[in-house]
Coordinates of N, CA and C in Angstrom, one line a residue:
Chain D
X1 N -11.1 -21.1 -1.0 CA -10.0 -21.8 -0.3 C -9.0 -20.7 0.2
X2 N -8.5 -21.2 1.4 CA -7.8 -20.5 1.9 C -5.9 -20.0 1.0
X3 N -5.9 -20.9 0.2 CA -5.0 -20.6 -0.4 C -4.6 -19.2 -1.1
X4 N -5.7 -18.6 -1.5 CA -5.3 -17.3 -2.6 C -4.8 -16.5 -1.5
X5 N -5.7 -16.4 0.0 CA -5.3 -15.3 0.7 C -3.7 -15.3 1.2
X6 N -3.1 -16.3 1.4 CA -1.9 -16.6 1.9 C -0.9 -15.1 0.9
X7 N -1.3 -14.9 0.1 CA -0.3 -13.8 -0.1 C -0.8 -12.5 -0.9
X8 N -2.4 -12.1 0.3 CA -2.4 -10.9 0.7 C -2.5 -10.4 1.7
X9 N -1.9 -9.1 2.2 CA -1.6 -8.4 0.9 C -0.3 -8.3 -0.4
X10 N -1.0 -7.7 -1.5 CA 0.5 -7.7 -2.1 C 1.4 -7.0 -1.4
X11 N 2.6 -7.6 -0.9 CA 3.5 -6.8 0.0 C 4.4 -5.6 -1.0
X12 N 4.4 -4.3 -0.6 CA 5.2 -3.5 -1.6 C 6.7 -3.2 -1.3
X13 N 7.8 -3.6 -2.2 CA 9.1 -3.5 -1.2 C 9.8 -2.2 -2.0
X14 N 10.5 -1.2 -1.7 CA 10.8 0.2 -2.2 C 11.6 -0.7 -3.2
X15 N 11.9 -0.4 -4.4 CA 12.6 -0.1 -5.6 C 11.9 -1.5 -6.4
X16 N 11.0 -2.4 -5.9 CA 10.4 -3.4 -6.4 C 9.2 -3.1 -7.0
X17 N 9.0 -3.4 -8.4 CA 7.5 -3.1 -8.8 C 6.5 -3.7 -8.2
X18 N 5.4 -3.1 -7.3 CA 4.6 -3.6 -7.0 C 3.5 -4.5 -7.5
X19 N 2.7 -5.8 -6.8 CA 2.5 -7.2 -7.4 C 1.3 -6.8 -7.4
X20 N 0.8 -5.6 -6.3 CA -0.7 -6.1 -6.4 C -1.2 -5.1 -7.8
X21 N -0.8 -4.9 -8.6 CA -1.6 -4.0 -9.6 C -2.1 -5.0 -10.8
X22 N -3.2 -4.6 -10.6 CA -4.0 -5.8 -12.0 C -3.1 -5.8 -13.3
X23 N -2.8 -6.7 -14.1 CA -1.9 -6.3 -15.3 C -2.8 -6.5 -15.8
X24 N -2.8 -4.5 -16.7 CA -3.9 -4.3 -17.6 C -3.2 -5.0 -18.7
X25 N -4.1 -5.7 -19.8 CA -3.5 -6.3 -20.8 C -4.0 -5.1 -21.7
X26 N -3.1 -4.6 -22.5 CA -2.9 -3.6 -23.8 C -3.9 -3.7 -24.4
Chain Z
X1 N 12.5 15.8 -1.1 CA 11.9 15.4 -2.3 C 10.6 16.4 -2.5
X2 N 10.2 16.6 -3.5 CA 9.1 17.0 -3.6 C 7.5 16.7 -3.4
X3 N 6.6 17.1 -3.0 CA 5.6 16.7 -2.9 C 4.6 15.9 -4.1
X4 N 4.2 14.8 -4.0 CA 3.5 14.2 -5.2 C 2.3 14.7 -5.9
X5 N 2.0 15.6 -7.0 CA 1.2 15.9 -7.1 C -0.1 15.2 -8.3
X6 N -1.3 15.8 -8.3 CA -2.2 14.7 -9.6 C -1.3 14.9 -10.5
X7 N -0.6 16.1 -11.1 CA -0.5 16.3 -12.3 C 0.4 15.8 -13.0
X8 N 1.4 15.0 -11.3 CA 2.7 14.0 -11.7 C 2.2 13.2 -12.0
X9 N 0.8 12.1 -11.3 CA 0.5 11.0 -11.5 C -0.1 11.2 -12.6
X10 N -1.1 12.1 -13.1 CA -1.4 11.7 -14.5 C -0.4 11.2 -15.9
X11 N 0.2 12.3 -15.2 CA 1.7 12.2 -16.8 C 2.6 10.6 -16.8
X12 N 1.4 9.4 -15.4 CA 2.9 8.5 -15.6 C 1.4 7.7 -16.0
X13 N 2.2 6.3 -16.6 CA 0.9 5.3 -16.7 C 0.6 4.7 -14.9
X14 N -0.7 3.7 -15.3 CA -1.3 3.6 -14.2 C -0.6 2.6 -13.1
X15 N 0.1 2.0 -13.8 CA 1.2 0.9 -12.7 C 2.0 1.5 -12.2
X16 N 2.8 2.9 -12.6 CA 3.9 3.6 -12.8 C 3.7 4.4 -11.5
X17 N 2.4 5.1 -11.6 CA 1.2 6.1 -10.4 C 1.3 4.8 -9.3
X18 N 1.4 3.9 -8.9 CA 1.2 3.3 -7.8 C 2.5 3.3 -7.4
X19 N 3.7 2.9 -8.1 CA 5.0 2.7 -7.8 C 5.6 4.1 -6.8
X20 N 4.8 5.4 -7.7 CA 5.3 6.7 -7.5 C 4.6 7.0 -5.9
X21 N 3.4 6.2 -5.9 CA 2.4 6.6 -4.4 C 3.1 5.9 -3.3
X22 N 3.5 4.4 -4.2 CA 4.0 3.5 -3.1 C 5.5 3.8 -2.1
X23 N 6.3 5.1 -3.5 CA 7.4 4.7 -2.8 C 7.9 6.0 -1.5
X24 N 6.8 6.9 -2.0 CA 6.4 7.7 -0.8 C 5.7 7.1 0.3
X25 N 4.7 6.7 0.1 CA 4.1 6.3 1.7 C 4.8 5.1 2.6
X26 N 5.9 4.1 1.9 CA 6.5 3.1 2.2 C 7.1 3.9 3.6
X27 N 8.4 4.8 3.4 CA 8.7 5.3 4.4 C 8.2 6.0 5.7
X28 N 7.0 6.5 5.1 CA 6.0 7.0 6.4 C 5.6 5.8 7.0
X29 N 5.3 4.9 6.6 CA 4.7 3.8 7.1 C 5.8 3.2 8.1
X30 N 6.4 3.1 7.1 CA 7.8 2.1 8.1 C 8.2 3.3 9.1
X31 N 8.4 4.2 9.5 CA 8.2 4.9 10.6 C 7.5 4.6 11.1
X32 N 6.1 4.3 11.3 CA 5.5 3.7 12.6 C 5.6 2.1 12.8
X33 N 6.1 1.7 11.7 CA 5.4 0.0 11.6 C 6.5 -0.7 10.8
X34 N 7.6 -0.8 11.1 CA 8.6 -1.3 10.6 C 8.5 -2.5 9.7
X35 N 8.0 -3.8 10.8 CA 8.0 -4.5 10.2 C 6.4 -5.2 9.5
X36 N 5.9 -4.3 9.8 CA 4.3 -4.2 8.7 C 4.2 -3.7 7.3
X37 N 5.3 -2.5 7.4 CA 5.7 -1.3 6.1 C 5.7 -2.2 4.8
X38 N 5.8 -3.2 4.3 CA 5.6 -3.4 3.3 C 4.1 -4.1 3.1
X39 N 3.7 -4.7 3.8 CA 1.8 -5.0 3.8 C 0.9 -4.1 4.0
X40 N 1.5 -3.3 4.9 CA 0.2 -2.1 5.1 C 0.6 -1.1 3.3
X41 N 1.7 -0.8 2.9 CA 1.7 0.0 1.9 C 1.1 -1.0 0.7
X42 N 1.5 -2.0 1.0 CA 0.6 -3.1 -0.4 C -0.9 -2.8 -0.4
X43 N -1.6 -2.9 1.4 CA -3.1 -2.7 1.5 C -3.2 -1.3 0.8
X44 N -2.9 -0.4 1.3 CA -2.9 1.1 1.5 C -2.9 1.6 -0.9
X45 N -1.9 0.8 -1.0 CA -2.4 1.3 -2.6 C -3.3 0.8 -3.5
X46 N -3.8 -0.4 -2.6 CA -5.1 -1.1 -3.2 C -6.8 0.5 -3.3
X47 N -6.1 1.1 -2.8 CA -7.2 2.4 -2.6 C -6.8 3.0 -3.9
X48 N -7.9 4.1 -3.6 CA -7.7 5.0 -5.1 C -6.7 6.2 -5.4
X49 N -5.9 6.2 -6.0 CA -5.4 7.1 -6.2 C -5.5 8.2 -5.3
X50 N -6.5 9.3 -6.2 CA -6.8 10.3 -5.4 C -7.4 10.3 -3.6
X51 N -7.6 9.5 -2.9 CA -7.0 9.0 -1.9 C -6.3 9.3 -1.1
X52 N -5.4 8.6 -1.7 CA -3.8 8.6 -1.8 C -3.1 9.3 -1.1
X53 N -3.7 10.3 -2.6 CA -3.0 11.3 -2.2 C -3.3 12.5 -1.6
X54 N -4.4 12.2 -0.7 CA -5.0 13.1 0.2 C -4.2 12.7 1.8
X55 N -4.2 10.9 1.6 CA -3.5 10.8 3.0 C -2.0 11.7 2.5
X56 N -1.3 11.2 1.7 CA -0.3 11.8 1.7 C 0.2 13.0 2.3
X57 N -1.0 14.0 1.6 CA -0.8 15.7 2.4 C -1.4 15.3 3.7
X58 N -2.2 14.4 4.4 CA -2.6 15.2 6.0 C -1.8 13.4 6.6
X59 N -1.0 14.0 7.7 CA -0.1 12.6 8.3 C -1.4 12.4 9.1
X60 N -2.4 12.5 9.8 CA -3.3 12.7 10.8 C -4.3 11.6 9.9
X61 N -5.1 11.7 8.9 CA -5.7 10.5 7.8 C -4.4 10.2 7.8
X62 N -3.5 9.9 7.4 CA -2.7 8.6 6.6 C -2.1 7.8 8.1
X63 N -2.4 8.2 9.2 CA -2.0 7.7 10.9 C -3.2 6.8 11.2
X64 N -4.2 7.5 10.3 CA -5.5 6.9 11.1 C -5.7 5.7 10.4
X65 N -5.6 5.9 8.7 CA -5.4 5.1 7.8 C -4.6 3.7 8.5
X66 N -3.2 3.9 8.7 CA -2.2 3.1 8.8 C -2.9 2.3 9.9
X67 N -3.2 2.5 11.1 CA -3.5 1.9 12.6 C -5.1 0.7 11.7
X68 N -6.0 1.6 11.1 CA -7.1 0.9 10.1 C -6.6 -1.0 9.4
X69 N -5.5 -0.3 8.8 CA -4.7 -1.4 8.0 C -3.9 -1.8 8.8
X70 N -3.9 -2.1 9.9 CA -3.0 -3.0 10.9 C -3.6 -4.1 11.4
X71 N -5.2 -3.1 11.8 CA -6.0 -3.7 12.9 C -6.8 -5.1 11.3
X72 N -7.2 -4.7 10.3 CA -7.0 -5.2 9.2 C -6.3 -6.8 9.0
X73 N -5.0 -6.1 9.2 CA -3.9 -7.1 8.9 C -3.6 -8.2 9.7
X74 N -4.2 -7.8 11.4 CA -4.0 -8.7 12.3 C -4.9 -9.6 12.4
X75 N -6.2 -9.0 12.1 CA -7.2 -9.8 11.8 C -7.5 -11.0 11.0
X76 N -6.8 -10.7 9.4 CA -6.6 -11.9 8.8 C -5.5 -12.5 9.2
X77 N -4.5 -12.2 9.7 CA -4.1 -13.5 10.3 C -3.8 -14.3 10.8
X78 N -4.8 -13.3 11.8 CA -5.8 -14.8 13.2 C -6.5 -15.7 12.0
X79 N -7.4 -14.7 10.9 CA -8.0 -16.2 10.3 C -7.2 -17.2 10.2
X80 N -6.0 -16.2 9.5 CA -5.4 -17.6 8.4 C -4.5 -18.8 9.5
X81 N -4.1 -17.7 11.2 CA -3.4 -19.3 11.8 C -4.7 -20.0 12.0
X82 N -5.6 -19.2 12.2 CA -7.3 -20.2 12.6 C -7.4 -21.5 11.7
X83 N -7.6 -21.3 10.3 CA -7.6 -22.1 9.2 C -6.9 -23.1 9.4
X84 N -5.1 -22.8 10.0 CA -4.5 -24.1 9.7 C -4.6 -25.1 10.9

């Protein structure tokens, strides 16, 4: 479905942590 | 500022290494592409690291790079107005 794509890519904004990084679980 | 090197990115964790890539290439980017600069650097750190940081040192790959992830970017979103 067209849905997931609607927000990529993860957009990177300077001083904002970036969304697209997989969160490695510990 | 100084130049980014592996041996900075090793010393940080791996979310930390994208932040550090990201917040250098954001402004080269947004020099050519203002208002793309934050989606092409979102595509652009989806790559690997070491990569990276090769476009980093040559502007000539990270130019060719950038125009790659445009032509990219436009594309999906012919799909996506296509879709609706």
């Amino acid at each position: 479905n067209g849905s997931s794509s609607v927000n990529w890519p993860p957009e990177f904004r300077p001083g904002e942590p970036w969304k697209g990084y997989p969160n490695i679980d510990p | 500022q100084e130049p980014l090197t592996a041996s900075m990115l090793a010393a940080a964790p791996p979310q930390e290494q994208k932040q550090m890539i990201g917040e250098r290439l954001y402004p080269l980017i947004h020099a050519m592409h203002p208002m793309l600069a934050g989606k092409i650097t979102g595509m652009l750190l989806e790559i690997d690291n070491s990569e990276l940081l090769l476009l980093l040192e040559s502007p000539d790959s990270l130019h060719s790079k950038i125009e790659e992830a445009v032509a990219v970017l436009q594309a999906h979103q012919a799909t996506e107005t296509s879709h609706k």
